[in-house]
Coordinates of C-alpha atoms in Angstrom, one line a residue:
Chain A
M1 CA 61.9 84.9 -25.4
V2 CA 62.0 88.4 -24.1
A3 CA 61.0 89.0 -20.5
K4 CA 57.9 91.0 -19.8
G5 CA 58.6 94.7 -19.8
T6 CA 62.0 94.6 -21.3
R7 CA 62.7 96.5 -24.4
R8 CA 65.7 96.5 -26.7
P9 CA 67.6 99.8 -26.6
P10 CA 67.3 101.8 -29.9
E11 CA 69.9 101.3 -32.6
P12 CA 72.9 103.7 -32.8
H13 CA 72.4 106.6 -35.1
E14 CA 75.0 108.3 -37.4
T15 CA 74.9 111.9 -38.4
R16 CA 77.5 113.8 -40.3
L17 CA 78.9 117.3 -40.0
R18 CA 81.8 119.2 -41.3
A19 CA 84.5 120.9 -39.1
R20 CA 84.1 124.7 -39.4
Y21 CA 87.0 127.2 -39.6
A22 CA 85.4 128.8 -36.5
E23 CA 85.9 125.5 -34.6
T24 CA 89.7 125.4 -35.2
D25 CA 92.2 127.0 -32.9
Q26 CA 95.8 128.2 -33.3
M27 CA 97.1 124.7 -32.9
G28 CA 95.6 124.1 -36.4
V29 CA 93.0 121.6 -35.2
V30 CA 89.5 121.6 -33.8
Y31 CA 89.3 123.2 -30.3
Y32 CA 88.5 120.7 -27.6
S33 CA 85.2 122.0 -26.4
N34 CA 83.7 121.7 -29.9
Y35 CA 83.6 117.9 -29.7
I36 CA 81.2 118.4 -26.8
V37 CA 79.0 120.5 -29.1
W38 CA 79.2 117.8 -31.7
M39 CA 77.9 115.3 -29.1
E40 CA 74.8 117.6 -28.9
V41 CA 74.4 117.5 -32.6
G42 CA 74.6 113.7 -32.5
R43 CA 72.1 113.5 -29.6
V44 CA 69.5 115.7 -31.3
E45 CA 69.6 113.8 -34.5
F46 CA 69.6 110.5 -32.6
C47 CA 66.4 111.5 -30.8
K48 CA 64.9 112.7 -34.1
A49 CA 65.6 109.3 -35.7
L50 CA 63.7 107.7 -32.8
G51 CA 60.7 109.9 -33.6
C52 CA 61.2 111.9 -30.5
N53 CA 61.9 115.5 -31.6
Y54 CA 63.9 117.2 -28.9
R55 CA 62.5 120.6 -29.9
D56 CA 58.9 119.4 -29.4
M57 CA 59.7 117.5 -26.2
E58 CA 61.0 120.8 -24.8
R59 CA 58.3 123.0 -26.2
E60 CA 55.2 120.8 -25.9
D61 CA 55.9 118.6 -22.9
G62 CA 58.1 121.0 -21.1
V63 CA 60.7 118.3 -20.6
L64 CA 64.3 119.5 -20.6
L65 CA 67.3 117.2 -20.9
A66 CA 69.9 118.7 -18.5
V67 CA 73.4 117.5 -18.7
V68 CA 74.9 116.4 -15.4
E69 CA 78.2 114.9 -16.7
A70 CA 80.2 115.0 -19.9
H71 CA 83.3 113.1 -20.7
C72 CA 85.5 113.1 -23.8
R73 CA 88.6 111.2 -24.8
Y74 CA 90.6 112.8 -27.7
L75 CA 92.3 110.3 -29.9
S76 CA 93.2 112.1 -33.1
P77 CA 92.6 115.7 -34.0
A78 CA 89.9 116.8 -36.5
R79 CA 90.9 119.5 -38.9
F80 CA 89.1 122.2 -40.8
D81 CA 86.7 120.9 -43.4
D82 CA 87.0 117.3 -42.3
E83 CA 83.8 115.5 -42.6
V84 CA 83.0 113.9 -39.2
V85 CA 80.7 111.0 -38.5
V86 CA 79.0 111.2 -35.1
R87 CA 77.7 107.9 -33.9
T88 CA 75.3 108.1 -31.0
W89 CA 73.6 105.6 -28.9
I90 CA 71.9 105.2 -25.5
E91 CA 74.1 103.4 -23.0
E92 CA 71.5 103.3 -20.3
A93 CA 68.1 104.9 -19.7
N94 CA 65.4 104.9 -17.1
P95 CA 62.6 107.4 -16.4
R96 CA 64.9 109.6 -14.3
T97 CA 68.2 109.6 -16.2
V98 CA 69.7 108.7 -19.5
R99 CA 73.3 108.2 -20.6
F100 CA 74.4 108.7 -24.2
A101 CA 77.6 107.4 -25.7
Y102 CA 79.3 108.8 -28.8
E103 CA 82.0 108.0 -31.3
M104 CA 83.3 110.6 -33.6
S105 CA 85.3 109.4 -36.6
L106 CA 86.6 110.8 -39.9
A107 CA 84.2 110.0 -42.7
E108 CA 87.0 109.6 -45.2
D109 CA 88.9 106.7 -43.6
G110 CA 87.1 105.8 -40.4
R111 CA 89.9 107.1 -38.2
M112 CA 88.5 107.5 -34.7
L113 CA 88.7 111.1 -33.5
A114 CA 87.1 111.0 -30.1
T115 CA 84.8 109.1 -27.9
G116 CA 82.5 110.4 -25.2
E117 CA 79.6 110.1 -22.9
T118 CA 77.0 112.4 -21.4
R119 CA 74.6 111.8 -18.6
H120 CA 71.4 113.7 -18.2
F121 CA 68.5 114.2 -15.9
F122 CA 65.0 115.1 -17.1
L123 CA 63.8 118.5 -15.8
N124 CA 60.5 120.2 -15.9
R125 CA 60.0 123.9 -16.8
E126 CA 60.7 124.9 -13.3
M127 CA 64.1 123.3 -13.7
K128 CA 63.3 120.6 -11.1
R129 CA 64.0 116.9 -11.7
T130 CA 61.1 115.0 -13.2
R131 CA 60.4 111.6 -14.9
L132 CA 60.4 111.2 -18.6
P133 CA 56.7 111.1 -19.7
Q134 CA 55.5 107.5 -20.4
K135 CA 54.9 108.2 -24.1
Y136 CA 58.6 108.6 -24.7
H137 CA 59.7 105.4 -22.8
A138 CA 59.5 103.1 -25.8
Q139 CA 61.7 105.4 -27.8
F140 CA 64.4 105.5 -25.2
G141 CA 64.2 101.8 -24.8
I142 CA 62.8 102.0 -21.3
G143 CA 61.0 98.7 -20.6
Chain B
M1 CA 72.6 176.8 -22.8
V2 CA 71.1 173.4 -23.2
A3 CA 67.7 173.1 -24.8
K4 CA 64.8 171.9 -22.7
G5 CA 64.5 168.1 -22.7
T6 CA 67.9 167.4 -24.1
R7 CA 70.4 165.2 -22.2
R8 CA 74.0 164.6 -22.7
P9 CA 74.7 161.1 -23.9
P10 CA 76.4 158.9 -21.3
E11 CA 80.2 158.8 -21.3
P12 CA 82.1 155.9 -23.2
H13 CA 82.9 153.0 -20.9
E14 CA 85.9 150.8 -21.1
T15 CA 86.1 147.2 -20.2
R16 CA 88.9 144.7 -20.5
L17 CA 89.1 141.0 -21.5
R18 CA 91.7 138.6 -22.5
A19 CA 91.6 136.7 -25.8
R20 CA 91.0 133.0 -25.1
Y21 CA 92.6 130.1 -26.9
A22 CA 89.1 129.0 -27.8
E23 CA 88.7 132.2 -29.6
T24 CA 91.6 131.7 -32.0
D25 CA 91.4 129.9 -35.3
Q26 CA 94.0 128.1 -37.4
M27 CA 95.2 131.4 -38.9
G28 CA 96.7 131.9 -35.4
V29 CA 94.5 134.9 -34.7
V30 CA 91.2 135.6 -33.1
Y31 CA 88.3 134.3 -35.3
Y32 CA 86.2 137.1 -36.7
S33 CA 82.9 136.3 -35.1
N34 CA 84.4 136.7 -31.6
Y35 CA 84.7 140.4 -31.9
I36 CA 81.0 140.5 -32.2
V37 CA 80.8 138.6 -28.9
W38 CA 83.2 141.1 -27.4
M39 CA 80.9 143.9 -28.4
E40 CA 78.3 142.2 -26.2
V41 CA 80.7 142.1 -23.4
G42 CA 81.3 145.9 -23.9
R43 CA 77.6 146.6 -24.1
V44 CA 76.7 144.7 -21.0
E45 CA 79.4 146.4 -18.9
F46 CA 78.5 149.8 -20.4
C47 CA 74.9 149.4 -19.3
K48 CA 76.0 148.2 -15.9
A49 CA 78.2 151.4 -15.5
L50 CA 75.1 153.4 -16.3
G51 CA 73.3 151.8 -13.4
C52 CA 71.1 149.9 -15.8
N53 CA 71.8 146.2 -15.2
Y54 CA 70.9 144.4 -18.4
R55 CA 70.1 141.2 -16.6
D56 CA 67.6 143.0 -14.4
M57 CA 66.1 144.9 -17.3
E58 CA 65.4 141.6 -19.0
R59 CA 64.2 139.7 -15.9
E60 CA 62.2 142.4 -14.1
D61 CA 60.9 144.6 -16.8
G62 CA 60.8 142.1 -19.6
V63 CA 62.7 144.4 -21.9
L64 CA 65.0 142.6 -24.3
L65 CA 67.6 144.4 -26.5
A66 CA 67.3 142.6 -29.9
V67 CA 70.1 143.2 -32.4
V68 CA 68.9 144.3 -35.8
E69 CA 72.3 145.1 -37.3
A70 CA 75.9 144.5 -36.6
H71 CA 78.9 145.8 -38.3
C72 CA 82.6 145.2 -37.7
R73 CA 85.8 146.6 -39.3
Y74 CA 88.9 144.4 -38.7
L75 CA 92.1 146.5 -38.5
S76 CA 94.7 144.4 -36.8
P77 CA 94.4 140.8 -35.6
A78 CA 94.1 140.0 -31.8
R79 CA 96.1 137.0 -30.7
F80 CA 95.8 134.5 -27.9
D81 CA 96.2 136.0 -24.4
D82 CA 96.2 139.6 -25.7
E83 CA 94.5 142.0 -23.3
V84 CA 91.8 143.8 -25.2
V85 CA 90.1 147.1 -24.2
V86 CA 86.6 147.3 -25.4
R87 CA 85.4 151.0 -25.5
T88 CA 81.6 151.3 -25.8
W89 CA 79.3 154.2 -26.2
I90 CA 75.9 155.1 -27.4
E91 CA 75.9 156.7 -30.8
E92 CA 72.2 157.3 -30.9
A93 CA 69.2 156.5 -28.7
N94 CA 65.4 157.0 -28.7
P95 CA 62.7 155.0 -27.0
R96 CA 62.4 152.7 -29.9
T97 CA 66.0 152.0 -30.9
V98 CA 69.5 152.4 -29.7
R99 CA 72.8 152.3 -31.6
F100 CA 76.0 151.3 -29.8
A101 CA 79.6 152.0 -31.1
Y102 CA 82.7 150.1 -30.1
E103 CA 86.4 150.4 -30.4
M104 CA 88.5 147.4 -29.5
S105 CA 92.2 148.0 -28.9
L106 CA 95.3 146.3 -27.5
A107 CA 95.8 147.2 -23.8
E108 CA 99.5 147.0 -24.2
D109 CA 100.1 149.7 -26.8
G110 CA 96.7 151.0 -27.8
R111 CA 96.8 149.5 -31.3
M112 CA 93.3 149.5 -32.7
L113 CA 92.1 146.0 -33.5
A114 CA 88.5 146.6 -34.6
T115 CA 85.7 149.1 -34.6
G116 CA 82.0 148.3 -34.9
E117 CA 78.4 149.3 -34.3
T118 CA 75.3 147.4 -33.4
R119 CA 71.7 148.6 -33.7
H120 CA 69.0 147.3 -31.5
F121 CA 65.2 147.4 -31.0
F122 CA 63.6 147.0 -27.7
L123 CA 61.3 144.0 -27.5
N124 CA 58.9 142.8 -24.8
R125 CA 58.6 139.2 -23.6
E126 CA 56.4 138.3 -26.6
M127 CA 59.2 139.4 -28.8
K128 CA 57.3 142.4 -30.2
R129 CA 58.7 145.8 -30.5
T130 CA 58.2 148.0 -27.5
R131 CA 59.4 151.4 -26.1
L132 CA 62.1 151.6 -23.5
P133 CA 60.5 152.2 -20.1
Q134 CA 60.7 155.9 -19.1
K135 CA 62.8 155.0 -16.0
Y136 CA 65.7 154.0 -18.2
H137 CA 65.6 157.1 -20.5
A138 CA 68.0 159.2 -18.5
Q139 CA 70.5 156.4 -18.5
F140 CA 70.5 156.0 -22.2
G141 CA 70.7 159.8 -22.6
I142 CA 67.2 160.0 -24.1
G143 CA 66.0 163.6 -23.5
Chain C
M1 CA 79.1 140.5 -77.0
V2 CA 81.2 140.3 -74.0
A3 CA 84.2 142.6 -73.8
K4 CA 87.7 141.0 -73.8
G5 CA 88.9 139.9 -70.5
T6 CA 85.5 140.2 -68.7
R7 CA 84.1 137.2 -67.0
R8 CA 80.7 136.5 -65.6
P9 CA 80.8 136.2 -61.8
P10 CA 80.1 132.7 -60.5
E11 CA 76.5 131.7 -59.7
P12 CA 75.2 132.0 -56.2
H13 CA 75.6 128.8 -54.2
E14 CA 73.3 127.4 -51.5
T15 CA 74.3 125.3 -48.5
R16 CA 72.1 124.1 -45.7
L17 CA 72.8 123.8 -41.9
R18 CA 70.7 123.2 -38.8
A19 CA 70.7 125.6 -35.9
R20 CA 72.4 124.0 -33.0
Y21 CA 71.2 124.2 -29.3
A22 CA 74.7 125.6 -28.6
E23 CA 73.9 128.5 -31.0
T24 CA 70.8 129.6 -29.1
D25 CA 70.9 132.1 -26.2
Q26 CA 68.6 132.8 -23.3
M27 CA 66.3 134.9 -25.6
G28 CA 65.4 131.5 -27.1
V29 CA 66.8 132.3 -30.5
V30 CA 70.1 132.0 -32.3
Y31 CA 72.8 134.3 -30.8
Y32 CA 73.8 137.1 -33.1
S33 CA 77.4 136.2 -33.7
N34 CA 76.5 132.8 -35.0
Y35 CA 75.1 134.2 -38.3
I36 CA 78.6 135.5 -38.8
V37 CA 79.9 131.9 -38.4
W38 CA 77.2 130.7 -40.8
M39 CA 78.5 133.1 -43.4
E40 CA 81.9 131.3 -43.2
V41 CA 80.1 128.0 -43.8
G42 CA 78.4 129.5 -46.8
R43 CA 81.7 130.9 -48.1
V44 CA 83.6 127.7 -47.7
E45 CA 81.0 125.7 -49.5
F46 CA 80.7 128.4 -52.2
C47 CA 84.4 128.2 -52.9
K48 CA 84.3 124.4 -53.0
A49 CA 81.4 124.5 -55.5
L50 CA 83.7 126.7 -57.7
G51 CA 86.3 124.0 -57.6
C52 CA 88.5 126.1 -55.3
N53 CA 88.9 124.3 -52.1
Y54 CA 89.6 126.8 -49.4
R55 CA 91.6 124.3 -47.3
D56 CA 93.9 123.6 -50.2
M57 CA 94.3 127.2 -51.1
E58 CA 95.5 127.8 -47.6
R59 CA 97.7 124.7 -47.3
E60 CA 99.2 124.5 -50.7
D61 CA 99.3 128.0 -52.0
G62 CA 99.6 129.7 -48.7
V63 CA 96.8 132.1 -49.6
L64 CA 94.7 133.2 -46.7
L65 CA 91.4 135.0 -46.9
A66 CA 91.5 137.6 -44.2
V67 CA 88.2 139.3 -43.2
V68 CA 88.5 143.1 -43.1
E69 CA 84.8 143.9 -42.7
A70 CA 81.6 142.0 -41.8
H71 CA 78.1 143.3 -41.8
C72 CA 74.9 141.6 -40.8
R73 CA 71.2 142.7 -40.8
Y74 CA 68.9 140.6 -38.6
L75 CA 65.4 140.3 -40.0
S76 CA 63.8 137.4 -38.2
P77 CA 65.2 135.1 -35.5
A78 CA 66.4 131.6 -36.3
R79 CA 65.5 129.0 -33.6
F80 CA 66.9 125.7 -32.4
D81 CA 66.7 123.0 -35.0
D82 CA 65.6 125.3 -37.8
E83 CA 67.1 124.3 -41.1
V84 CA 68.7 127.3 -42.6
V85 CA 69.6 128.0 -46.2
V86 CA 72.8 130.1 -46.7
R87 CA 72.9 131.6 -50.1
T88 CA 76.3 132.9 -51.0
W89 CA 77.7 134.9 -53.9
I90 CA 80.5 137.1 -54.9
E91 CA 79.5 140.7 -55.0
E92 CA 82.8 142.0 -56.3
A93 CA 86.3 140.5 -56.8
N94 CA 89.7 141.6 -58.0
P95 CA 93.2 140.2 -57.4
R96 CA 93.5 142.2 -54.1
T97 CA 90.1 141.9 -52.5
V98 CA 86.9 140.0 -52.7
R99 CA 83.4 140.8 -51.3
F100 CA 80.9 138.1 -50.5
A101 CA 77.2 138.6 -49.9
Y102 CA 74.9 136.2 -48.1
E103 CA 71.2 135.6 -47.6
M104 CA 70.2 133.3 -44.8
S105 CA 66.6 132.0 -44.9
L106 CA 64.4 129.3 -43.4
A107 CA 64.4 126.2 -45.5
E108 CA 60.8 125.4 -44.5
D109 CA 59.1 128.5 -45.8
G110 CA 61.8 130.8 -47.3
R111 CA 61.4 133.4 -44.6
M112 CA 64.5 135.6 -44.7
L113 CA 66.5 135.5 -41.4
A114 CA 69.4 137.7 -42.2
T115 CA 71.5 139.2 -44.9
G116 CA 75.1 140.1 -44.8
E117 CA 78.4 140.9 -46.5
T118 CA 82.1 140.2 -45.8
R119 CA 85.0 141.9 -47.4
H120 CA 88.4 140.1 -47.5
F121 CA 92.0 140.7 -48.4
F122 CA 94.3 138.0 -49.7
L123 CA 97.2 137.4 -47.3
N124 CA 100.3 135.3 -47.7
R125 CA 101.8 133.0 -45.0
E126 CA 103.6 136.0 -43.4
M127 CA 100.2 137.7 -43.1
K128 CA 101.0 140.4 -45.6
R129 CA 98.6 141.5 -48.3
T130 CA 99.2 139.6 -51.6
R131 CA 97.4 139.1 -54.9
L132 CA 95.2 136.1 -55.6
P133 CA 97.2 133.6 -57.7
Q134 CA 96.3 133.7 -61.4
K135 CA 95.0 130.2 -61.4
Y136 CA 92.1 131.1 -59.1
H137 CA 91.0 134.2 -61.1
A138 CA 88.5 132.4 -63.3
Q139 CA 86.9 130.8 -60.4
F140 CA 86.4 134.1 -58.6
G141 CA 85.1 135.7 -61.9
I142 CA 88.1 138.0 -62.1
G143 CA 88.4 138.9 -65.9
Chain D
M1 CA 111.6 114.9 5.6
V2 CA 111.1 115.2 1.9
A3 CA 112.7 112.6 -0.3
K4 CA 115.4 113.8 -2.7
G5 CA 114.0 115.1 -6.0
T6 CA 110.4 115.5 -4.8
R7 CA 108.8 118.8 -5.1
R8 CA 105.6 120.2 -3.7
P9 CA 102.9 120.6 -6.4
P10 CA 102.1 124.3 -7.0
E11 CA 99.2 125.9 -5.1
P12 CA 95.8 126.2 -6.6
H13 CA 95.0 129.3 -8.5
E14 CA 91.8 131.3 -8.7
T15 CA 90.7 133.4 -11.6
R16 CA 87.4 135.1 -12.2
L17 CA 85.2 135.5 -15.3
R18 CA 81.7 136.6 -16.0
A19 CA 79.2 134.4 -17.8
R20 CA 78.5 136.0 -21.2
Y21 CA 75.1 136.3 -22.9
A22 CA 76.8 134.4 -25.8
E23 CA 77.4 131.5 -23.5
T24 CA 73.8 131.0 -22.4
D25 CA 71.4 128.7 -24.3
Q26 CA 67.6 128.7 -24.6
M27 CA 67.4 126.8 -21.4
G28 CA 68.3 130.1 -19.8
V29 CA 71.6 128.8 -18.4
V30 CA 75.2 128.5 -19.6
Y31 CA 75.5 125.9 -22.3
Y32 CA 77.5 122.9 -21.2
S33 CA 80.5 123.1 -23.5
N34 CA 81.4 126.6 -22.2
Y35 CA 82.5 125.2 -18.8
I36 CA 85.1 123.3 -20.8
V37 CA 86.2 126.6 -22.3
W38 CA 86.3 128.1 -18.7
M39 CA 88.7 125.3 -17.7
E40 CA 91.1 126.6 -20.4
V41 CA 90.8 130.1 -19.0
G42 CA 91.6 128.7 -15.6
R43 CA 94.5 126.6 -16.9
V44 CA 96.1 129.5 -18.8
E45 CA 95.9 131.8 -15.8
F46 CA 97.2 129.1 -13.5
C47 CA 100.3 128.6 -15.7
K48 CA 100.8 132.3 -15.8
A49 CA 100.7 132.5 -12.0
L50 CA 103.4 129.8 -12.0
G51 CA 105.6 132.1 -14.1
C52 CA 105.1 129.8 -17.1
N53 CA 103.4 131.8 -19.8
Y54 CA 101.5 129.3 -22.0
R55 CA 101.8 131.7 -25.0
D56 CA 105.5 131.8 -24.7
M57 CA 105.9 128.1 -24.1
E58 CA 104.1 127.5 -27.4
R59 CA 105.8 130.3 -29.3
E60 CA 109.3 130.1 -28.0
D61 CA 109.8 126.5 -27.0
G62 CA 107.3 124.9 -29.4
V63 CA 105.7 123.0 -26.7
L64 CA 102.0 122.4 -27.1
L65 CA 99.7 121.2 -24.4
A66 CA 97.3 118.8 -26.2
V67 CA 94.2 117.7 -24.4
V68 CA 93.6 113.9 -24.4
E69 CA 90.8 113.8 -22.0
A70 CA 88.2 116.2 -20.5
H71 CA 85.6 115.5 -17.9
C72 CA 83.0 117.8 -16.3
R73 CA 80.4 117.3 -13.7
Y74 CA 77.6 119.9 -13.7
L75 CA 76.2 120.6 -10.2
S76 CA 74.3 123.8 -10.5
P77 CA 73.7 126.0 -13.6
A78 CA 75.6 129.3 -14.1
R79 CA 73.5 132.1 -15.5
F80 CA 74.1 135.2 -17.6
D81 CA 76.3 137.8 -15.8
D82 CA 77.1 135.5 -12.9
E83 CA 80.7 136.0 -11.7
V84 CA 82.4 132.7 -11.7
V85 CA 85.5 131.7 -9.8
V86 CA 87.6 129.1 -11.6
R87 CA 89.9 127.3 -9.2
T88 CA 92.7 125.3 -11.0
W89 CA 95.4 123.0 -9.7
I90 CA 97.7 120.3 -10.9
E91 CA 96.4 116.9 -9.9
E92 CA 99.4 115.0 -11.3
A93 CA 102.4 115.9 -13.5
N94 CA 105.4 114.2 -15.0
P95 CA 107.5 115.1 -18.1
R96 CA 105.1 113.3 -20.4
T97 CA 101.7 114.2 -19.1
V98 CA 99.9 116.6 -16.8
R99 CA 96.4 116.4 -15.3
F100 CA 94.6 119.6 -14.2
A101 CA 91.6 119.7 -11.9
Y102 CA 89.1 122.5 -11.7
E103 CA 86.3 123.8 -9.5
M104 CA 84.0 126.4 -10.8
S105 CA 81.9 128.3 -8.2
L106 CA 79.7 131.3 -8.0
A107 CA 81.7 134.3 -6.6
E108 CA 78.6 135.7 -4.9
D109 CA 77.9 132.8 -2.5
G110 CA 80.4 130.1 -3.2
R111 CA 77.8 127.7 -4.7
M112 CA 79.7 125.0 -6.7
L113 CA 78.7 125.1 -10.3
A114 CA 80.9 122.4 -11.8
T115 CA 84.0 120.3 -11.2
G116 CA 86.3 118.9 -13.9
E117 CA 89.6 117.5 -15.0
T118 CA 91.6 117.6 -18.2
R119 CA 94.6 115.4 -19.0
H120 CA 97.2 116.6 -21.5
F121 CA 100.2 115.3 -23.4
F122 CA 103.1 117.6 -24.3
L123 CA 103.5 117.9 -28.1
N124 CA 106.2 119.5 -30.3
R125 CA 105.6 121.6 -33.3
E126 CA 105.3 118.4 -35.5
M127 CA 102.4 117.4 -33.2
K128 CA 104.4 114.5 -31.9
R129 CA 104.6 113.6 -28.2
T130 CA 107.5 115.1 -26.4
R131 CA 108.8 115.7 -22.9
L132 CA 108.2 118.9 -21.0
P133 CA 111.6 120.9 -21.2
Q134 CA 113.5 120.7 -17.9
K135 CA 113.2 124.4 -17.3
Y136 CA 109.5 124.1 -16.7
H137 CA 109.7 121.1 -14.3
A138 CA 109.9 123.0 -11.1
Q139 CA 106.9 125.1 -12.1
F140 CA 104.7 122.1 -12.8
G141 CA 105.9 120.5 -9.5
I142 CA 107.8 117.7 -11.3
G143 CA 110.5 116.5 -8.9

């Protein structure tokens, strides 16, 4: 039995990308800030998989997802042309804030490259904190 | 004697920056799209030196400088931590379009790294082509 | 009849990517240097489709493809989350130099976003100009 | 009285940079991964101020500073053309690892934009963990 008002958090989502030459540095591996960009790629595709297109949320509802914290642990370097799996899920969500978690691994052999989290506030068009509109609650697993 | 209505184009302007680790790639040199970013740095500082702050032009007058063409010739690679001089000038300007030219060289010995041009249209806030407001004409050397 | 020693240039190749939030700027469209990065994505996938993995060429044969010129014409802005088709082909190739051409268009309706070219020299590990090894000639359409 | 072998950690160092148009996103503020790049700028200049040029350390001694963790808290958004002060110091150092801390603030009024930390291992040219050479110990405040 599930208590009234509780919802299950959405399932993790996996998206794939390929490390670009532009993303490498002179150490011969992917430069460290690019994993933070890859988290964004994972987050956008995660939201899309939930039926909650981030572009539309921003354009039509004027809700922006502002980052307030980002954290990344680097385990093994990605290299040029590596296919990378970005696994994304919601760690915690309420109408004021959402926390995403990420695992980035090599598609070829599953080797973990990096793990991370980002924490976000919802902002309106005036860049002030706001609540996530009710219609998106179910998708974010907010009960 | 200078013909009525003609103005001298503004003097070239030099700005300096330092190649970032983030800007290198696995070839051990600065990745090629970053020179295009450095042209933007040169252009912004050039405009500022003319007394025409690009930020204010965009915010207050709603005039955007949209790029329609960019061209770069790579002569010698820049490396991490190199100090680079970006020399910027206006090659051609009229109320509808402006063409900037750039020379990027090593501060240490003057070695030329790259040369380039960008061509721009003026846009209004609706992203439609517009004319550069009269008050900026003198600064851009438009007679 | 085809003259002795001539080869047909390889077919154009199409690859797809999605405009990232990271790639937009405050004008609300993709920042201009990112199209130059997208050309690299197209070029890498083009070479892969030819059976000539760029990563291996660099690692195993020590042949680097250094850019000597890049040119981009911006026709219509790409926006966040747009799916973009990068069409890449070889405009001209010989053992000393290769010129790639690109068309970037919107997957949704075919609207052309940008066209471009890059010209490259082949370099060895000492960053000196070299000739493309014979074994790659057929793939680049060098007769 | 200072115990034998202990050294005072080096003083914080401040460096300045200006937010580039390229660094903004469609939210009209600096995109979140760029603060991570700015930390690198701060770190490089900090090391230089210590008399320990990172470029030379990498080239001559084959010591690389690999990031194993990065963390950023975003307090107030930076905007295009803002002058940003990056304050960098060593939070903790020993011959195997070093932890840098950063504060990024607006030059104009001191408003804090972001704070962060990065943790690093020292690697040799084979990308294996190594100890920081003795000659750099004093500079990193390793007693």
